[in-house]
Tab-separated table of C-alpha atoms in Angstrom:
chain	number	residue	atom	x	y	z
A	1	ALA	CA	-107.634	-22.043	76.757
A	2	VAL	CA	-107.869	-24.755	75.918
A	3	LYS	CA	-111.179	-25.716	74.121
A	4	GLY	CA	-112.915	-29.688	75.950
A	5	THR	CA	-110.441	-28.210	79.217
A	6	GLY	CA	-112.886	-27.337	82.114
A	7	GLN	CA	-110.308	-25.611	85.707
A	8	GLY	CA	-111.178	-29.151	86.756
A	9	ALA	CA	-109.459	-31.027	84.373
A	10	ILE	CA	-106.874	-28.767	84.793
A	11	ASP	CA	-106.554	-28.431	88.920
A	12	ALA	CA	-106.418	-33.124	88.202
A	13	ILE	CA	-103.492	-32.424	86.537
A	14	VAL	CA	-101.518	-30.240	87.917
A	15	ALA	CA	-102.676	-32.180	91.278
A	16	ALA	CA	-100.892	-35.454	89.733
A	17	ARG	CA	-97.793	-33.397	88.804
A	18	GLU	CA	-97.667	-32.185	92.144
A	19	GLY	CA	-98.141	-35.814	93.274
A	20	HIS	CA	-100.856	-35.802	95.467
A	21	GLY	CA	-103.653	-36.915	93.098
A	22	ALA	CA	-106.135	-39.199	92.651
A	23	ASN	CA	-102.226	-42.025	91.684
A	24	GLU	CA	-100.111	-40.316	94.169
A	25	GLY	CA	-98.834	-43.828	94.987
A	26	GLN	CA	-97.731	-43.015	91.393
A	27	GLY	CA	-94.929	-40.288	91.774
A	28	GLY	CA	-95.247	-36.336	90.834
A	29	GLY	CA	-92.186	-34.649	88.896
A	30	PRO	CA	-92.845	-33.960	85.268
A	31	PHE	CA	-95.045	-36.675	82.766
A	32	ARG	CA	-92.284	-39.056	81.427
A	33	SER	CA	-94.671	-39.602	78.207
A	34	LEU	CA	-98.343	-40.213	76.910
A	35	PHE	CA	-99.068	-43.606	78.819
A	36	ASP	CA	-97.239	-41.923	81.983
A	37	PHE	CA	-99.020	-39.227	81.741
A	38	ALA	CA	-102.733	-41.533	81.821
A	39	LEU	CA	-101.765	-43.528	84.580
A	40	ARG	CA	-101.258	-40.718	86.452
A	41	VAL	CA	-103.681	-38.388	86.433
A	42	ASP	CA	-107.128	-38.263	87.524
A	43	ARG	CA	-109.155	-40.344	84.555
A	44	GLN	CA	-112.874	-39.109	85.991
A	45	ARG	CA	-111.781	-35.573	86.030
A	46	VAL	CA	-109.525	-35.519	82.743
A	47	ASN	CA	-111.165	-37.677	80.444
A	48	LYS	CA	-110.257	-38.996	77.036
A	49	ARG	CA	-111.795	-36.008	75.021
A	50	VAL	CA	-110.166	-33.415	77.290
A	51	VAL	CA	-106.871	-35.066	76.060
A	52	GLU	CA	-107.517	-35.088	72.401
A	53	ALA	CA	-108.662	-31.718	73.234
A	54	LEU	CA	-104.426	-30.715	74.853
A	55	VAL	CA	-101.980	-33.437	71.671
A	56	LYS	CA	-104.367	-30.906	69.149
A	57	ALA	CA	-103.091	-28.008	70.627
A	58	GLY	CA	-100.119	-29.658	71.104
A	59	ALA	CA	-100.148	-29.341	75.040
A	60	PHE	CA	-97.359	-32.545	74.837
A	61	ASP	CA	-95.136	-32.031	71.931
A	62	ALA	CA	-91.983	-32.085	74.150
A	63	LEU	CA	-93.148	-36.065	74.960
A	64	HIS	CA	-93.389	-37.164	71.516
A	65	GLY	CA	-93.368	-34.299	68.435
A	66	GLU	CA	-95.746	-36.406	66.325
A	67	ARG	CA	-98.901	-35.639	67.723
A	68	ALA	CA	-101.457	-37.460	64.650
A	69	GLN	CA	-99.760	-40.620	66.607
A	70	LEU	CA	-100.543	-39.331	69.633
A	71	LEU	CA	-104.269	-38.443	69.014
A	72	ALA	CA	-104.192	-41.449	67.864
A	73	SER	CA	-103.133	-43.563	70.475
A	74	VAL	CA	-105.381	-41.886	73.920
A	75	GLY	CA	-107.230	-44.580	73.464
A	76	LEU	CA	-105.246	-47.248	73.933
A	77	ALA	CA	-102.812	-45.505	77.142
A	78	TYR	CA	-106.233	-45.209	78.495
A	79	ASP	CA	-106.917	-48.850	78.202
A	80	TRP	CA	-103.085	-49.625	79.299
A	81	ALA	CA	-103.620	-48.041	82.712
A	82	GLU	CA	-106.666	-48.837	83.598
A	83	THR	CA	-104.852	-52.233	83.482
A	84	GLN	CA	-102.196	-51.137	85.513
A	85	ALA	CA	-104.780	-49.492	87.680
A	86	ALA	CA	-107.086	-53.361	88.417
A	87	ASN	CA	-103.123	-55.240	88.440
A	88	ALA	CA	-101.636	-52.850	91.507
A	89	LEU	CA	-105.517	-53.408	93.065
A	90	GLN	CA	-104.650	-57.215	92.239
A	91	ALA	CA	-101.989	-56.901	94.047
A	92	GLY	CA	-102.275	-55.199	97.027
A	93	LEU	CA	-105.423	-56.948	97.761
A	94	PHE	CA	-102.967	-60.632	97.344
A	95	ASP	CA	-100.333	-59.451	98.364
A	96	PHE	CA	-97.672	-62.398	97.983
A	97	GLY	CA	-93.900	-60.254	99.271
A	98	ASP	CA	-93.203	-59.359	95.972
A	99	GLY	CA	-94.553	-56.337	94.770
A	100	GLY	CA	-96.671	-57.816	92.821
A	101	GLU	CA	-94.299	-58.403	89.397
A	102	LEU	CA	-95.397	-62.704	90.614
A	103	HIS	CA	-98.793	-61.257	89.247
A	104	GLY	CA	-99.670	-58.486	87.420
A	105	SER	CA	-98.977	-57.927	83.382
A	106	GLY	CA	-96.390	-56.408	82.095
A	107	THR	CA	-95.201	-52.520	83.505
A	108	GLN	CA	-93.657	-52.359	79.618
A	109	GLU	CA	-95.243	-49.142	77.629
A	110	PRO	CA	-97.065	-50.215	74.675
A	111	ALA	CA	-95.585	-48.003	71.468
A	112	LEU	CA	-97.053	-45.351	70.650
A	113	VAL	CA	-99.943	-46.493	67.408
A	114	HIS	CA	-99.170	-45.641	63.735
A	115	ALA	CA	-100.058	-43.205	61.225
A	116	ALA	CA	-99.843	-40.761	59.200
A	117	PRO	CA	-97.492	-37.301	59.919
A	118	TRP	CA	-100.497	-34.121	59.271
A	119	ASP	CA	-99.058	-31.890	57.536
A	120	LEU	CA	-99.076	-27.713	58.571
A	121	CYS	CA	-102.556	-27.239	57.768
A	122	GLU	CA	-103.860	-30.501	58.961
A	123	ARG	CA	-101.805	-28.745	62.553
A	124	LEU	CA	-102.855	-25.664	62.752
A	125	GLY	CA	-106.454	-26.881	61.785
A	126	HIS	CA	-106.752	-28.964	64.567
A	127	GLU	CA	-104.967	-25.932	66.917
A	128	LYS	CA	-107.833	-23.544	65.349
A	129	ALA	CA	-110.180	-26.473	66.916
A	130	ALA	CA	-108.695	-26.260	71.002
A	131	LEU	CA	-107.289	-23.077	71.115
A	132	GLY	CA	-109.255	-20.541	68.291
A	133	PHE	CA	-106.064	-19.699	66.565
A	134	HIS	CA	-103.225	-21.209	65.367
A	135	LEU	CA	-100.455	-21.268	67.505
A	136	SER	CA	-97.327	-22.542	64.752
A	137	GLY	CA	-97.394	-20.913	62.153
A	138	HIS	CA	-99.191	-19.388	59.878
A	139	LEU	CA	-101.142	-21.400	57.094
A	140	PHE	CA	-100.260	-19.387	54.459
A	141	ASP	CA	-96.897	-21.063	54.795
A	142	ALA	CA	-98.346	-24.581	52.808
A	143	HIS	CA	-98.718	-21.971	50.300
A	144	ARG	CA	-96.595	-19.980	49.877
A	145	ALA	CA	-93.648	-21.832	47.615
A	146	GLU	CA	-96.001	-22.216	44.707
A	147	VAL	CA	-98.015	-19.177	45.184
A	148	ARG	CA	-95.117	-16.854	44.357
A	149	ARG	CA	-94.674	-18.757	41.263
A	150	PHE	CA	-97.261	-16.542	40.782
A	151	VAL	CA	-98.258	-14.134	42.727
A	152	PRO	CA	-94.202	-12.814	43.685
A	153	ARG	CA	-95.657	-9.629	45.534
A	154	GLU	CA	-96.197	-9.438	49.084
A	155	ILE	CA	-98.727	-7.340	50.155
A	156	ALA	CA	-96.644	-5.339	51.707
A	157	GLN	CA	-95.159	-4.709	49.390
A	158	LEU	CA	-98.635	-3.441	46.779
A	159	ALA	CA	-99.328	0.120	46.258
A	160	ASP	CA	-101.310	3.394	45.419
A	161	LEU	CA	-101.365	2.336	42.101
A	162	ARG	CA	-104.331	2.739	38.990
A	163	GLU	CA	-103.571	-0.060	37.569
A	164	PRO	CA	-105.379	-3.033	39.301
A	165	GLN	CA	-102.578	-5.436	41.082
A	166	LEU	CA	-102.486	-9.399	42.347
A	167	ILE	CA	-102.110	-10.481	45.515
A	168	THR	CA	-103.042	-13.832	47.140
A	169	GLY	CA	-103.303	-14.949	51.512
A	170	ILE	CA	-105.948	-16.722	53.484
A	171	VAL	CA	-109.685	-15.739	53.822
A	172	GLY	CA	-110.449	-14.142	57.318
A	173	GLU	CA	-113.256	-12.393	59.028
A	174	VAL	CA	-115.841	-12.071	56.514
A	175	ARG	CA	-118.638	-10.428	56.465
A	176	THR	CA	-121.966	-8.753	54.644
A	177	VAL	CA	-122.942	-4.357	55.231
A	178	PRO	CA	-125.708	-3.397	53.730
A	179	THR	CA	-125.717	-0.153	52.023
A	180	ALA	CA	-127.402	2.998	49.845
A	181	ARG	CA	-125.736	0.691	46.635
A	182	GLY	CA	-126.121	-2.782	47.851
A	183	ARG	CA	-124.962	-4.958	50.104
A	184	LEU	CA	-121.085	-5.287	50.406
A	185	VAL	CA	-119.141	-8.707	51.652
A	186	ILE	CA	-115.847	-7.227	53.189
A	187	PHE	CA	-113.376	-10.203	54.513
A	188	VAL	CA	-109.626	-9.875	54.990
A	189	VAL	CA	-106.580	-11.486	53.305
A	190	ASP	CA	-103.676	-12.320	55.214
A	191	ASP	CA	-100.373	-13.672	53.102
A	192	GLY	CA	-98.487	-13.357	57.016
A	193	SER	CA	-96.316	-10.404	56.146
A	194	LEU	CA	-99.547	-7.676	55.974
A	195	GLN	CA	-103.423	-7.937	56.674
A	196	LEU	CA	-105.291	-6.460	54.389
A	197	GLU	CA	-108.973	-6.004	53.840
A	198	VAL	CA	-111.012	-5.860	51.217
A	199	SER	CA	-114.516	-5.998	49.936
A	200	VAL	CA	-116.649	-6.245	46.833
A	201	ASP	CA	-119.895	-6.126	45.657
A	202	GLU	CA	-122.201	-9.253	46.664
A	203	ALA	CA	-124.496	-9.085	43.311
A	204	ALA	CA	-121.204	-9.281	41.340
A	205	LEU	CA	-119.302	-11.429	43.953
A	206	GLY	CA	-122.294	-13.800	41.945
A	207	GLU	CA	-120.988	-18.047	43.246
A	208	GLN	CA	-117.884	-17.107	43.686
A	209	ARG	CA	-119.069	-16.097	47.356
A	210	ALA	CA	-118.472	-19.081	48.419
A	211	LEU	CA	-114.935	-19.169	48.167
A	212	LEU	CA	-114.758	-16.503	50.402
A	213	LEU	CA	-114.134	-19.302	54.024
A	214	ASP	CA	-112.388	-19.000	57.042
A	215	ASP	CA	-108.890	-20.384	56.520
A	216	ALA	CA	-108.944	-20.732	52.470
A	217	LEU	CA	-106.355	-19.825	50.809
A	218	VAL	CA	-107.786	-16.973	47.516
A	219	VAL	CA	-105.976	-15.257	45.005
A	220	LEU	CA	-107.123	-11.820	44.229
A	221	GLN	CA	-107.172	-9.402	41.517
A	222	GLY	CA	-107.985	-5.577	41.850
A	223	ARG	CA	-107.071	-2.181	42.944
A	224	THR	CA	-105.965	-0.672	45.902
A	225	GLN	CA	-107.155	2.765	47.124
A	226	PRO	CA	-106.375	4.675	50.324
A	227	ASP	CA	-108.088	3.770	53.672
A	228	ARG	CA	-109.392	6.919	54.767
A	229	ARG	CA	-110.680	5.385	58.860
A	230	GLY	CA	-108.027	3.532	59.433
A	231	GLY	CA	-104.615	4.694	57.146
A	232	GLY	CA	-103.217	2.284	54.382
A	233	LEU	CA	-104.800	0.708	51.753
A	234	ARG	CA	-107.395	-1.357	51.053
A	235	PHE	CA	-108.734	-2.991	48.503
A	236	ASN	CA	-111.785	-3.633	45.542
A	237	LEU	CA	-111.312	-6.919	43.998
A	238	LEU	CA	-111.708	-7.881	40.679
A	239	GLN	CA	-111.715	-11.470	40.247
A	240	LEU	CA	-111.015	-14.398	42.266
A	241	TRP	CA	-109.258	-17.692	42.398
A	242	ASP	CA	-109.228	-20.397	44.907
A	243	LEU	CA	-106.146	-22.259	44.776
A	244	PRO	CA	-106.846	-24.889	41.892
A	245	ALA	CA	-108.722	-22.148	39.080
A	246	ALA	CA	-105.248	-19.961	39.554
A	247	ARG	CA	-103.262	-22.830	38.857
A	248	ALA	CA	-105.422	-23.704	35.998
A	249	HIS	CA	-106.069	-19.705	34.965
A	250	PHE	CA	-101.570	-19.402	36.031
A	251	GLY	CA	-100.178	-22.373	34.732
A	252	ARG	CA	-99.007	-23.338	31.343
A	253	TYR	CA	-98.931	-27.264	31.717
A	254	LEU	CA	-98.004	-30.599	34.736
A	255	ALA	CA	-95.188	-32.145	33.872
A	256	VAL	CA	-94.927	-35.322	35.245
A	257	ASP	CA	-91.905	-37.631	34.667
A	258	ILE	CA	-91.920	-41.409	33.869
A	259	ASP	CA	-89.689	-43.835	33.815
A	260	ALA	CA	-91.622	-47.467	32.692
A	261	GLY	CA	-94.996	-48.708	31.655
A	262	THR	CA	-98.000	-46.592	31.511
A	263	PRO	CA	-99.110	-43.348	33.337
A	264	PRO	CA	-103.341	-42.946	34.208
A	265	VAL	CA	-103.353	-40.143	31.560
A	266	GLY	CA	-107.773	-41.972	31.228
A	267	ASP	CA	-108.158	-41.684	34.884
A	268	VAL	CA	-106.823	-39.211	36.291
A	269	LEU	CA	-108.779	-36.936	33.009
A	270	ALA	CA	-112.214	-39.245	33.642
A	271	LEU	CA	-112.342	-38.190	38.230
A	272	TRP	CA	-110.533	-34.291	37.412
A	273	PRO	CA	-111.951	-33.587	34.412
A	274	ALA	CA	-111.249	-30.079	33.223
A	275	ARG	CA	-114.701	-27.513	33.866
A	276	ARG	CA	-116.288	-26.255	31.147
A	277	VAL	CA	-117.224	-22.161	32.126
A	278	PRO	CA	-119.573	-20.019	29.424
A	279	GLY	CA	-117.976	-17.060	28.351
A	280	ALA	CA	-119.010	-14.265	25.808
A	281	ALA	CA	-116.862	-15.854	23.522
A	282	GLY	CA	-119.309	-19.324	24.563
A	283	GLU	CA	-117.825	-21.643	26.625
A	284	SER	CA	-114.401	-22.689	27.379
A	285	ARG	CA	-112.903	-26.187	28.924
A	286	GLN	CA	-110.357	-24.761	32.624
A	287	GLY	CA	-107.559	-26.609	33.210
A	288	LEU	CA	-103.937	-27.498	32.984
A	289	THR	CA	-102.396	-30.012	30.524
A	290	ILE	CA	-99.907	-32.702	30.782
A	291	ARG	CA	-96.666	-33.099	28.986
A	292	LEU	CA	-94.933	-36.300	30.188
A	293	ARG	CA	-91.984	-36.629	29.863
A	294	MET	CA	-90.145	-39.390	30.178
A	295	HIS	CA	-86.481	-41.217	30.437
A	296	ARG	CA	-84.720	-43.649	28.709
A	297	ARG	CA	-81.865	-44.197	29.819
A	298	ALA	CA	-78.972	-41.529	28.463
A	299	ALA	CA	-82.133	-40.588	26.279
A	300	THR	CA	-85.344	-37.467	27.901
A	301	ALA	CA	-88.520	-37.060	25.562
A	302	GLU	CA	-90.806	-34.830	26.564
A	303	ILE	CA	-94.613	-35.543	24.470
A	304	ASP	CA	-96.716	-32.583	24.947
A	305	LEU	CA	-101.091	-35.229	25.330
A	306	GLY	CA	-102.151	-31.856	23.482
A	307	ASP	CA	-105.279	-29.412	24.614
A	308	GLU	CA	-107.983	-32.498	24.764
A	309	ALA	CA	-106.023	-33.818	27.655
A	310	ARG	CA	-106.613	-30.904	30.594
A	311	PHE	CA	-107.629	-31.751	34.092
A	312	TRP	CA	-109.106	-30.014	36.965
A	313	PRO	CA	-105.571	-29.449	38.736
A	314	CYS	CA	-106.655	-29.457	42.423
A	315	ASP	CA	-104.597	-31.179	45.770
A	316	GLU	CA	-106.583	-35.276	44.984
A	317	ALA	CA	-105.514	-34.552	41.093
A	318	LEU	CA	-102.005	-33.337	41.466
A	319	GLY	CA	-101.123	-35.935	44.273
A	320	ARG	CA	-102.277	-38.847	41.590
A	321	TRP	CA	-100.209	-37.644	39.488
A	322	ARG	CA	-97.216	-38.238	42.128
A	323	GLN	CA	-97.933	-41.129	43.278
A	324	VAL	CA	-97.800	-42.504	40.044
A	325	ALA	CA	-94.510	-40.215	38.633
A	326	GLN	CA	-90.718	-40.867	38.773
A	327	GLY	CA	-89.581	-40.404	41.396
A	328	GLY	CA	-92.774	-38.022	42.473
A	329	LEU	CA	-91.823	-35.572	40.595
A	330	ALA	CA	-95.444	-34.027	38.667
A	331	THR	CA	-94.648	-30.376	38.484
A	332	ILE	CA	-96.777	-26.723	37.673
A	333	VAL	CA	-95.144	-24.833	35.389
A	334	TYR	CA	-95.398	-21.585	35.661
A	335	GLU	CA	-93.216	-19.764	33.858
């Protein structure tokens, strides 16, 4: 069931489609557009919040593929439908034999409101909010191309080895279990090939517990052991990174193509500076260095900005680099 929709709303939608709803004068049959839907349904029983939930769930995909535009247009569609209903009522009161065509405003449906398309994470996030699960894809697909450059092994390919192994996936089902030795944090990671249960001592996890959010992507290093209860393997966590930290740890540098002008290096470093992390050997700066690839006619030069130009490679910082890079080419080099 779609959250936010009740049986009454569904019955009203079915009635409108079959042509005997509250606005049966509009006819029946499949809905032709969001505006046709708003015009034909009982708008008291099918309010805007219901329609927004249906859009997020993908119920209108057959009418229009861009859910972001549909969601932005729900208010417009209902306002337009109310105007059409008011014009029809006025035409019925003052019937001059022209079917109301000379006295109402135009019945032309307006264009959908412009809105930037949702990326995969946004689309699946809205689906989960509406349905309770992801329907049209897997969250890992949004990150697969990048993380497979430094974690090539799928979870389904894990072997029972003594050596630490790297995996990556989407977090789910996080819980804390008391044991005789202390509290154990248990969660599931899923990369689309397999779901794997991971466990770690809560005290050892420390502040990184905050990284274990439902639907977050993480990179993990740990050791496998046989799962005596359910068969297969379990994973004992040794080290954990979120995606920006994994980029900083496994990446070598960010390559930025530039053609002319001065890139905003200072702005990026000020907004997203490298992070200082204490360690056994003292404090270290974690982040990626930057190499500018300058193109002048037939020549290309690469300039390494050095260790002082490290920045924290979060999505926002990378997005800023892609805005100013030639052709949007700002790429993390992992090899």
